[in-house]
């Protein structure tokens, strides 16, 4: 196999192409609060693309709070792809990706390969 073929197929262990999504540090900080056993003020978070119109690639915190699955599901947006994480009552953690029908197709496609943790 030629060197060009190896690079094209990424067989040389080189840099892989980025999805272009940039998860901001505030997301990791908030997720650490959700995972902190001593923190009773926050047990879920919802993150999405920056809603200020400044970026189509930066993922930041939309909202967070306490109240479990019901409070988190009530806070999900109708028009944006988002990511979330919840501490369940049994102490386990769940992360999810949510793409409503009204979500822009480019956001849906770009976001499905992004992970919070």
PDB file of C-alpha atoms in Angstrom:
ATOM      1  CA  UNK A   1       0.000   0.000   0.000  1.00  0.00           C
ATOM      2  CA  UNK A   2       1.362   3.438  -0.891  1.00  0.00           C
ATOM      3  CA  UNK A   3       2.061   6.134   1.691  1.00  0.00           C
ATOM      4  CA  UNK A   4      -0.720   8.286   0.246  1.00  0.00           C
ATOM      5  CA  UNK A   5      -3.225   5.441   0.604  1.00  0.00           C
ATOM      6  CA  UNK A   6      -2.162   4.856   4.200  1.00  0.00           C
ATOM      7  CA  UNK A   7      -2.681   8.553   5.016  1.00  0.00           C
ATOM      8  CA  UNK A   8      -6.021   8.645   3.214  1.00  0.00           C
ATOM      9  CA  UNK A   9      -7.270   5.627   5.156  1.00  0.00           C
ATOM     10  CA  UNK A  10      -5.685   6.983   8.361  1.00  0.00           C
ATOM     11  CA  UNK A  11      -3.691   3.773   8.893  1.00  0.00           C
ATOM     12  CA  UNK A  12      -0.582   5.610  10.029  1.00  0.00           C
ATOM     13  CA  UNK A  13      -2.069   6.666  13.369  1.00  0.00           C
ATOM     14  CA  UNK A  14      -2.091  10.288  12.308  1.00  0.00           C
ATOM     15  CA  UNK A  15      -4.495  12.994  13.350  1.00  0.00           C
ATOM     16  CA  UNK A  16      -8.096  12.119  12.682  1.00  0.00           C
ATOM     17  CA  UNK A  17     -10.494  14.702  11.303  1.00  0.00           C
ATOM     18  CA  UNK A  18     -12.409  16.595  13.983  1.00  0.00           C
ATOM     19  CA  UNK A  19     -16.202  16.798  13.943  1.00  0.00           C
ATOM     20  CA  UNK A  20     -15.846  20.554  14.379  1.00  0.00           C
ATOM     21  CA  UNK A  21     -17.802  20.540  17.644  1.00  0.00           C
ATOM     22  CA  UNK A  22     -16.141  22.328  20.556  1.00  0.00           C
ATOM     23  CA  UNK A  23     -17.453  21.397  24.017  1.00  0.00           C
ATOM     24  CA  UNK A  24     -16.717  24.380  26.293  1.00  0.00           C
ATOM     25  CA  UNK A  25     -15.074  23.852  29.724  1.00  0.00           C
ATOM     26  CA  UNK A  26     -18.245  24.954  31.580  1.00  0.00           C
ATOM     27  CA  UNK A  27     -19.879  21.710  30.420  1.00  0.00           C
ATOM     28  CA  UNK A  28     -17.237  19.561  32.136  1.00  0.00           C
ATOM     29  CA  UNK A  29     -17.404  21.727  35.256  1.00  0.00           C
ATOM     30  CA  UNK A  30     -21.189  21.391  35.490  1.00  0.00           C
ATOM     31  CA  UNK A  31     -21.032  17.635  34.823  1.00  0.00           C
ATOM     32  CA  UNK A  32     -18.552  17.351  37.713  1.00  0.00           C
ATOM     33  CA  UNK A  33     -21.128  19.081  39.948  1.00  0.00           C
ATOM     34  CA  UNK A  34     -23.819  16.604  38.855  1.00  0.00           C
ATOM     35  CA  UNK A  35     -21.478  13.708  39.653  1.00  0.00           C
ATOM     36  CA  UNK A  36     -20.442  15.139  43.044  1.00  0.00           C
ATOM     37  CA  UNK A  37     -22.145  13.010  45.725  1.00  0.00           C
ATOM     38  CA  UNK A  38     -22.069  15.852  48.237  1.00  0.00           C
ATOM     39  CA  UNK A  39     -23.793  18.343  45.907  1.00  0.00           C
ATOM     40  CA  UNK A  40     -27.573  18.298  46.375  1.00  0.00           C
ATOM     41  CA  UNK A  41     -28.214  21.515  44.402  1.00  0.00           C
ATOM     42  CA  UNK A  42     -27.797  19.994  40.953  1.00  0.00           C
ATOM     43  CA  UNK A  43     -28.592  16.523  39.638  1.00  0.00           C
ATOM     44  CA  UNK A  44     -29.012  17.163  35.902  1.00  0.00           C
ATOM     45  CA  UNK A  45     -27.744  19.361  33.081  1.00  0.00           C
ATOM     46  CA  UNK A  46     -28.688  20.181  29.514  1.00  0.00           C
ATOM     47  CA  UNK A  47     -26.053  21.416  27.068  1.00  0.00           C
ATOM     48  CA  UNK A  48     -26.528  22.608  23.508  1.00  0.00           C
ATOM     49  CA  UNK A  49     -25.005  24.707  20.772  1.00  0.00           C
ATOM     50  CA  UNK A  50     -24.361  28.310  21.791  1.00  0.00           C
ATOM     51  CA  UNK A  51     -27.730  30.058  21.556  1.00  0.00           C
ATOM     52  CA  UNK A  52     -26.309  33.559  21.260  1.00  0.00           C
ATOM     53  CA  UNK A  53     -25.752  33.106  17.548  1.00  0.00           C
ATOM     54  CA  UNK A  54     -22.011  33.553  17.978  1.00  0.00           C
ATOM     55  CA  UNK A  55     -21.113  29.982  17.114  1.00  0.00           C
ATOM     56  CA  UNK A  56     -22.617  26.978  15.412  1.00  0.00           C
ATOM     57  CA  UNK A  57     -19.989  24.650  16.838  1.00  0.00           C
ATOM     58  CA  UNK A  58     -19.578  25.580  20.531  1.00  0.00           C
ATOM     59  CA  UNK A  59     -21.545  23.454  22.992  1.00  0.00           C
ATOM     60  CA  UNK A  60     -22.321  25.160  26.299  1.00  0.00           C
ATOM     61  CA  UNK A  61     -24.698  24.742  29.241  1.00  0.00           C
ATOM     62  CA  UNK A  62     -28.304  25.728  28.531  1.00  0.00           C
ATOM     63  CA  UNK A  63     -29.647  24.916  31.960  1.00  0.00           C
ATOM     64  CA  UNK A  64     -29.120  22.696  34.978  1.00  0.00           C
ATOM     65  CA  UNK A  65     -30.983  21.984  38.143  1.00  0.00           C
ATOM     66  CA  UNK A  66     -32.404  19.592  40.663  1.00  0.00           C
ATOM     67  CA  UNK A  67     -35.489  17.423  40.396  1.00  0.00           C
ATOM     68  CA  UNK A  68     -34.394  14.321  38.551  1.00  0.00           C
ATOM     69  CA  UNK A  69     -35.681  12.951  35.276  1.00  0.00           C
ATOM     70  CA  UNK A  70     -38.999  14.820  35.371  1.00  0.00           C
ATOM     71  CA  UNK A  71     -37.412  18.260  35.869  1.00  0.00           C
ATOM     72  CA  UNK A  72     -34.804  17.549  33.210  1.00  0.00           C
ATOM     73  CA  UNK A  73     -37.366  16.349  30.639  1.00  0.00           C
ATOM     74  CA  UNK A  74     -39.512  19.442  31.260  1.00  0.00           C
ATOM     75  CA  UNK A  75     -36.498  21.653  30.484  1.00  0.00           C
ATOM     76  CA  UNK A  76     -35.737  20.068  27.080  1.00  0.00           C
ATOM     77  CA  UNK A  77     -36.047  22.569  24.204  1.00  0.00           C
ATOM     78  CA  UNK A  78     -38.457  22.089  21.300  1.00  0.00           C
ATOM     79  CA  UNK A  79     -36.143  23.448  18.610  1.00  0.00           C
ATOM     80  CA  UNK A  80     -32.538  22.522  19.464  1.00  0.00           C
ATOM     81  CA  UNK A  81     -30.420  19.426  19.630  1.00  0.00           C
ATOM     82  CA  UNK A  82     -29.070  18.984  23.103  1.00  0.00           C
ATOM     83  CA  UNK A  83     -27.074  16.709  25.328  1.00  0.00           C
ATOM     84  CA  UNK A  84     -27.759  15.946  28.911  1.00  0.00           C
ATOM     85  CA  UNK A  85     -26.750  14.087  31.980  1.00  0.00           C
ATOM     86  CA  UNK A  86     -28.768  12.998  35.000  1.00  0.00           C
ATOM     87  CA  UNK A  87     -27.995  11.484  38.380  1.00  0.00           C
ATOM     88  CA  UNK A  88     -30.662   8.845  38.970  1.00  0.00           C
ATOM     89  CA  UNK A  89     -32.190   8.130  42.377  1.00  0.00           C
ATOM     90  CA  UNK A  90     -30.195   4.887  42.594  1.00  0.00           C
ATOM     91  CA  UNK A  91     -26.930   6.852  42.237  1.00  0.00           C
ATOM     92  CA  UNK A  92     -26.225   5.904  38.633  1.00  0.00           C
ATOM     93  CA  UNK A  93     -25.594   8.424  35.865  1.00  0.00           C
ATOM     94  CA  UNK A  94     -27.186   8.608  32.436  1.00  0.00           C
ATOM     95  CA  UNK A  95     -26.115  10.746  29.493  1.00  0.00           C
ATOM     96  CA  UNK A  96     -28.312  11.348  26.466  1.00  0.00           C
ATOM     97  CA  UNK A  97     -28.582  13.066  23.103  1.00  0.00           C
ATOM     98  CA  UNK A  98     -31.941  14.650  22.245  1.00  0.00           C
ATOM     99  CA  UNK A  99     -32.920  15.816  18.742  1.00  0.00           C
ATOM    100  CA  UNK A 100     -36.510  17.084  18.454  1.00  0.00           C
ATOM    101  CA  UNK A 101     -38.352  17.188  15.118  1.00  0.00           C
ATOM    102  CA  UNK A 102     -37.922  20.993  14.891  1.00  0.00           C
ATOM    103  CA  UNK A 103     -34.135  20.803  15.189  1.00  0.00           C
ATOM    104  CA  UNK A 104     -32.140  22.231  12.261  1.00  0.00           C
ATOM    105  CA  UNK A 105     -30.762  19.351  10.134  1.00  0.00           C
ATOM    106  CA  UNK A 106     -27.165  20.627  10.258  1.00  0.00           C
ATOM    107  CA  UNK A 107     -27.257  20.705  14.062  1.00  0.00           C
ATOM    108  CA  UNK A 108     -28.700  17.206  14.161  1.00  0.00           C
ATOM    109  CA  UNK A 109     -25.975  15.829  11.898  1.00  0.00           C
ATOM    110  CA  UNK A 110     -23.095  17.649  13.568  1.00  0.00           C
ATOM    111  CA  UNK A 111     -24.215  16.823  17.069  1.00  0.00           C
ATOM    112  CA  UNK A 112     -24.867  13.119  16.876  1.00  0.00           C
ATOM    113  CA  UNK A 113     -21.136  12.376  17.057  1.00  0.00           C
ATOM    114  CA  UNK A 114     -20.410  14.618  20.031  1.00  0.00           C
ATOM    115  CA  UNK A 115     -20.109  13.301  23.578  1.00  0.00           C
ATOM    116  CA  UNK A 116     -20.141  15.208  26.847  1.00  0.00           C
ATOM    117  CA  UNK A 117     -17.857  12.852  28.682  1.00  0.00           C
TER     118      UNK A 117
END
